Coordinates of C-alpha atoms and ligand atoms in Angstrom, one line a residue:
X29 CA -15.0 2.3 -3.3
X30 CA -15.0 4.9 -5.8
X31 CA -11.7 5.3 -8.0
X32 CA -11.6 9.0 -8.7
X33 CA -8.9 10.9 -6.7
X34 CA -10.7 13.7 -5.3
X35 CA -14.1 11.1 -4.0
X36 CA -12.0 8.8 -2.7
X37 CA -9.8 11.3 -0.5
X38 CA -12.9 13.6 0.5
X39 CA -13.8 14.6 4.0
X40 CA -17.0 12.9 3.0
X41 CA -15.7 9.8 2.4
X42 CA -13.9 9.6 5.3
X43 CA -16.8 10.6 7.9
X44 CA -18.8 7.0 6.0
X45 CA -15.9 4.9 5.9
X46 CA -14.3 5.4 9.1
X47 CA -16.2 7.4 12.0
X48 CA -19.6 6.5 10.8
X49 CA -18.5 3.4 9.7
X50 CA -15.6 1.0 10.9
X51 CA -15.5 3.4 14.4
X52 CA -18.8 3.5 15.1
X53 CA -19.7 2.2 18.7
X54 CA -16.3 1.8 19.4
X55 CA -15.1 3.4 22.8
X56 CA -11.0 4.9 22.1
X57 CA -11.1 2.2 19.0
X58 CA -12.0 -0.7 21.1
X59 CA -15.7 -2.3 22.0
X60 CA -16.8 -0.8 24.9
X61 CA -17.0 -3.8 27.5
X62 CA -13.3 -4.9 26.1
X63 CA -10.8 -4.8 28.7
X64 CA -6.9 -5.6 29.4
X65 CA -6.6 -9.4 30.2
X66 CA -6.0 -9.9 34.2
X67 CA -2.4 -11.6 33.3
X68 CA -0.9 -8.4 31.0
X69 CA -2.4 -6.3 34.3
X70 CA -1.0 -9.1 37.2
X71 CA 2.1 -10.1 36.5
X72 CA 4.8 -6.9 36.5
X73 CA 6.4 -8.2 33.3
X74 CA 4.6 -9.1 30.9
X75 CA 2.4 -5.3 32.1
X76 CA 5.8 -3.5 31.8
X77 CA 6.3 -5.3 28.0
X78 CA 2.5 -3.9 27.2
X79 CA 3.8 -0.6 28.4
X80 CA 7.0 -0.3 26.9
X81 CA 5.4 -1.8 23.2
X82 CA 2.7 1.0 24.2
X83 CA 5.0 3.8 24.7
X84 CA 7.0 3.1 21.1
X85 CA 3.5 3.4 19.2
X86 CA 2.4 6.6 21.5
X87 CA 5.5 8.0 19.9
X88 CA 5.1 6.9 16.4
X89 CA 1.8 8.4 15.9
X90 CA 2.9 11.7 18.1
X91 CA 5.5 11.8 15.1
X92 CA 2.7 11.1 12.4
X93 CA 0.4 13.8 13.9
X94 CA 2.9 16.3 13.9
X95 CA 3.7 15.7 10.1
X96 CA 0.1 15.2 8.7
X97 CA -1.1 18.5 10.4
X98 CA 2.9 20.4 9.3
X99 CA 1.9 18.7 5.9
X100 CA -1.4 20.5 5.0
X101 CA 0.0 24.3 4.7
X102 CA 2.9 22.9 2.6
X103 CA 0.5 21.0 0.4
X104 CA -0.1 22.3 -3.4
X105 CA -3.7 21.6 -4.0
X106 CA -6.9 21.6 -2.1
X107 CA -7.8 18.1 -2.6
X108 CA -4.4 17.1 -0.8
X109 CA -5.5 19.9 2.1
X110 CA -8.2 18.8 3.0
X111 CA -7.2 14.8 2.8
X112 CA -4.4 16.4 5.5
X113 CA -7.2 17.3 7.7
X114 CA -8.6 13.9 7.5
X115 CA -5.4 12.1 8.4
X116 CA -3.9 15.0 11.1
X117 CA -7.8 13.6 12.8
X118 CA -6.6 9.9 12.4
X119 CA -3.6 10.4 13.8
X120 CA -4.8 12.8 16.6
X121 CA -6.9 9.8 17.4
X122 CA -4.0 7.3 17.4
X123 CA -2.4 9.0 19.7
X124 CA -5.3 9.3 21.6
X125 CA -5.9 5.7 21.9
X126 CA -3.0 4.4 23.0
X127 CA -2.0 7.0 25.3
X128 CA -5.5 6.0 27.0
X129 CA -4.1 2.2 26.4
X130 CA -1.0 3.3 29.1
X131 CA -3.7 4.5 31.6
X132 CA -5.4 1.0 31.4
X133 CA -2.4 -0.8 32.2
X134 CA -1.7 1.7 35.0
X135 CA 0.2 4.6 33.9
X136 CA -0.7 7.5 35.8
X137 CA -1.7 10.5 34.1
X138 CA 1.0 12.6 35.7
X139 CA 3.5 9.9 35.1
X140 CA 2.6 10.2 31.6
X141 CA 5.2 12.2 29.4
X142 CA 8.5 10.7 31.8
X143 CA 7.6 7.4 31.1
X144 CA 7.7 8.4 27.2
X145 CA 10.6 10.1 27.6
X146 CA 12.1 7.4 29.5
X147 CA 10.7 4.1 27.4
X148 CA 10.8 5.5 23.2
X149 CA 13.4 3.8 21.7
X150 CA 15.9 6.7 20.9
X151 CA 16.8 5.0 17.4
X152 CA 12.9 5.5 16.9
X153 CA 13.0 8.8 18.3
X154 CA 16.0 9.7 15.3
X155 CA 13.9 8.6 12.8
X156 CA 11.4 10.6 13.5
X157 CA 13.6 13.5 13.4
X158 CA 14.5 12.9 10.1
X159 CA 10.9 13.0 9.0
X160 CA 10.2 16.1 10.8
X161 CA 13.0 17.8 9.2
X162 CA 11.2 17.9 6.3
X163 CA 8.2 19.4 7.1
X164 CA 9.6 22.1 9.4
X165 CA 11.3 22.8 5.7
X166 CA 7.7 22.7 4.1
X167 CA 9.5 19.8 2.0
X168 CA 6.3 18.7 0.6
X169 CA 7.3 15.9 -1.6
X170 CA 9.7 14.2 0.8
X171 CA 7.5 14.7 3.5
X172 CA 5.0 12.6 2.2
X173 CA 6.8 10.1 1.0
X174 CA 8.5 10.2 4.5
X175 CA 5.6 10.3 6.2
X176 CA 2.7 7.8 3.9
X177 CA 5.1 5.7 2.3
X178 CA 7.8 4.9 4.7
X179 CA 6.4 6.1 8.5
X180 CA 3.5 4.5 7.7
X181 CA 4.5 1.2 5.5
X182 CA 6.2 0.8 9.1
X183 CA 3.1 1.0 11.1
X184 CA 1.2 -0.8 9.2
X185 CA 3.5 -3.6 8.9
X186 CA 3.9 -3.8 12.8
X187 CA 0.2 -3.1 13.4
X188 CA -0.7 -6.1 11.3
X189 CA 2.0 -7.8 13.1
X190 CA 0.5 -7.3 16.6
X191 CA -2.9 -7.9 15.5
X192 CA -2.1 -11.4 14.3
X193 CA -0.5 -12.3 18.0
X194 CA -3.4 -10.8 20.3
X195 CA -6.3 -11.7 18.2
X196 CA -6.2 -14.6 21.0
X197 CA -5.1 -12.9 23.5
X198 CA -6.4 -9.5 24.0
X199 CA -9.1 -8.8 21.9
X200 CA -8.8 -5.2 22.9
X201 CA -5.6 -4.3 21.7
X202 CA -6.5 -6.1 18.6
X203 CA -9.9 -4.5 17.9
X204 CA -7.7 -1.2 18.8
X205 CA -5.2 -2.2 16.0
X206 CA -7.6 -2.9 13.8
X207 CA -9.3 0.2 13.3
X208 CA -6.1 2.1 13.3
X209 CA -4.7 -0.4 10.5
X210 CA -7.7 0.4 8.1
X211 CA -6.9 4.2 9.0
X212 CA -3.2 3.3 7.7
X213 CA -4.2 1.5 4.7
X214 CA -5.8 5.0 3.4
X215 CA -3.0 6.6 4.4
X216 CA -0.5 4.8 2.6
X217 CA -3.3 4.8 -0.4
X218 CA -3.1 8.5 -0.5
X219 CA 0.7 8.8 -0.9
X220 CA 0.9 6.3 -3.5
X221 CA -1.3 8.0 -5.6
X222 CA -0.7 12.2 -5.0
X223 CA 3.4 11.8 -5.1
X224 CA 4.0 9.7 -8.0
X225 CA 2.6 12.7 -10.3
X226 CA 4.9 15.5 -8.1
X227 CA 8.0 13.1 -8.2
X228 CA 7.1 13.2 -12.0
X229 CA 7.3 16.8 -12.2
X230 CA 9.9 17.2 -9.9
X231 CA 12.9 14.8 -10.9
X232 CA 15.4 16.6 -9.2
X233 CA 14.3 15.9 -5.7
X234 CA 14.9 12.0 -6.0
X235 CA 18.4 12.2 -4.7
X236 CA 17.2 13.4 -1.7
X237 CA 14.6 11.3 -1.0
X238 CA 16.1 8.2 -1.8
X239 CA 18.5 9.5 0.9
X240 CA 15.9 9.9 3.4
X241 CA 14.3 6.4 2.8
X242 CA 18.2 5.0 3.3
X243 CA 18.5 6.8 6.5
X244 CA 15.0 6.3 7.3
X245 CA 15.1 2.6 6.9
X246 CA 18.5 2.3 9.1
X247 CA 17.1 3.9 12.1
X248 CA 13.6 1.8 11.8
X249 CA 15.8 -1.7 11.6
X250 CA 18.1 -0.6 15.0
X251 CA 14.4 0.1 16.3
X252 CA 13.7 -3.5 15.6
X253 CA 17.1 -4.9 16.5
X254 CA 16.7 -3.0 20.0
X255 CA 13.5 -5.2 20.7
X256 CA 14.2 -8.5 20.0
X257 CA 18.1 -8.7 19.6
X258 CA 19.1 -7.7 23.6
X259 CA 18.4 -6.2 26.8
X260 CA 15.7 -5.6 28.6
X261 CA 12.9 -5.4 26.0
X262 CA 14.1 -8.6 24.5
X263 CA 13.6 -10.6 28.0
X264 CA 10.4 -8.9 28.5
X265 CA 9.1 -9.8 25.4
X266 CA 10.3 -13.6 25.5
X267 CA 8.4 -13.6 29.3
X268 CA 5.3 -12.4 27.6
X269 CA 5.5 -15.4 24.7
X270 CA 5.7 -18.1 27.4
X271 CA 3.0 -16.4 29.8
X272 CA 0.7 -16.5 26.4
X273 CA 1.2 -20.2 26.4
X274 CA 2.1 -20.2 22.5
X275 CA -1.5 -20.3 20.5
X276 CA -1.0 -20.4 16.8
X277 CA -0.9 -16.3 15.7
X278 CA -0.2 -16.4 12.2
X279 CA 1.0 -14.1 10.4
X280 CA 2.8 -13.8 6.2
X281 CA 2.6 -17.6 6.2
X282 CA 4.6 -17.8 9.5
X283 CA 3.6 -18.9 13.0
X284 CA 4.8 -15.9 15.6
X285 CA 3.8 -17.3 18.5
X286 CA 6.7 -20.4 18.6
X287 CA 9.3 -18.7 16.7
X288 CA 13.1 -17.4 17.4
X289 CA 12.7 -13.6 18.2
X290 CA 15.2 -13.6 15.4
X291 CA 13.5 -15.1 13.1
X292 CA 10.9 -12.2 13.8
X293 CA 13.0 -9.9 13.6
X294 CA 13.5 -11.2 9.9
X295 CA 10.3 -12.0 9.0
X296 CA 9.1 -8.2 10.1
X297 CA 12.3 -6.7 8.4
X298 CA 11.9 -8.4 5.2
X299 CA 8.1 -7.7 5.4
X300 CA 8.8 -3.8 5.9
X301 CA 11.6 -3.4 3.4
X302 CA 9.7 -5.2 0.6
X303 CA 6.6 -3.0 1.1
X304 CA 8.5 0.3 0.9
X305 CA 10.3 -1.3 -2.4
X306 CA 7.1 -2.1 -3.8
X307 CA 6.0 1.3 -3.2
X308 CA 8.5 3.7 -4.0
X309 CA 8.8 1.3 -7.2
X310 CA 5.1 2.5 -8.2
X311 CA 5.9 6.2 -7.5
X312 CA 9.0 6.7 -9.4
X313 CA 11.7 6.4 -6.4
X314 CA 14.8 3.7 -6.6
X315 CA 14.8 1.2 -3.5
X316 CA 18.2 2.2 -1.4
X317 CA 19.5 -0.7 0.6
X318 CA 20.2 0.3 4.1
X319 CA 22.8 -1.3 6.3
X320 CA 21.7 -3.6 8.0
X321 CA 22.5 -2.5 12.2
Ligands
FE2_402 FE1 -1.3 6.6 12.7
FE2_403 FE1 -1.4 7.2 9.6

């Protein structure tokens, strides 16, 4: 991979990487013969749990699309424009892929935007918002730090996270994952490197940001606490762990498929929050602790 700024973030690097490259041959990101297992589509909880888990990342990437594509007029150079266009396509896909993921489990197409507006988490929902904020204001600098540093530090955390427990499972969902976790690793790639120079030259919007991350971070963490602390989501998921049968799926040294949802509640917390630190470290912006919900 080349290391110069402008090559690696080009239009043409991204049509040989990714859709003439890790994409190609690949039906809505997965292999084409690669269907849902019979037991996620058979038994009604363990297809609700694929649904609901579904739903949450139909919503994440409806949030990232919106911000890559209200990102590109706000951006200050060509280079960054044009990387915009790259990504708004990414995410336009994203969203494409697992909204086709609900029809495969069953979702009807009509059914489609009630049972999002029924199923996203509303603490996910609110931290979305707070993104968006920013680039309805044509906030450049906070919007991509929102958006490729902590949005997607998120995704790609939890991506990686469900790749590791259905690579024995569902080889579908994983292949899907996996081309959309490559997608997020140039993503994240691109804010590292375009905002540390602009936080550089524009000190005074650090307050603000570092704000954003705090607020940003709580409502991701009540996101996580709603699925594995309580409730419905919580007893769907732990029916879904004993249908699997408990394979090894490891994951950050750990294996998820025989422990506490607690303790991966923990393990993906700690995972998330240490990325972002690491990140905003290389780009200039102080780590803000959020509380914990
Ligand atoms: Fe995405
Ligand atoms: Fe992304």
């Amino acid at each position: 991979m080349t290391t110069n700024f402008l090559d690696a973030y080009s239009i043409q690097y991204w049509l040989e990487s990714c859709p003439q490259g890790y994409l190609e041959e690949t039906e809505f990101g997965h292999e084409p013969n690669q269907k849902e297992p019979e037991l996620v589509l058979q038994d009604p909880m363990m297809r609700e749990q694929a649904i609901r888990l579904t739903t949450q990342l139909v919503a994440g990437e409806r949030c990232a699309l919106a911000a890559s594509s209200g990102l590109i007029n706000a951006a200050p150079d060509e280079a960054s424009k044009r990387f915009l266009a790259t990504q708004t396509l990414d995410e336009a896909r994203h969203v494409e892929i697992f909204t086709q993921r609900l029809y495969d489990l069953g979702v009807k197409k009509d059914e489609l935007e009630t049972v999002i507006a029924e199923k996203t988490n509303p603490n996910l929902a609110q931290f979305a918002e707070i993104l968006l904020e920013k680039v309805d204001k044509k906030d450049f600098v906070a919007g991509v730090v929102g958006q490729n540093i902590i949005l997607e530090g998120m995704a790609f955390t939890v991506f990686e996270m469900l790749e590791a427990s259905n690579r024995d499972l569902n080889s579908k969902f994983a292949k899907t994952l996996s081309g959309t976790i490559a997608d997020e690793r140039r993503h994240v790639g691109f804010g590292e490197n375009r905002i540390g120079a602009l936080i550089r030259e524009f000190p005074e919007k650090k307050p603000e940001i570092e704000r954003m991350q705090r607020d940003m971070s709580y409502f991701m963490l009540a996101t996580f606490a709603d699925q594995f602390r309580d409730g419905q989501a919580r007893e769907e998921m732990q029916h879904a762990r004993e249908q699997a049968g408990g394979g090894a799926a490891n994951w950050q040294g750990a294996n998820l498929a025989t422990m506490e949802p607690e303790e991966m509640e923990g393990l993906l917390a700690d995972t998330v929050l240490g990325e972002f630190k690491k990140r905003l470290d290389r780009v200039g912006i102080e780590y803000q602790t959020p509380t914990r919900p």
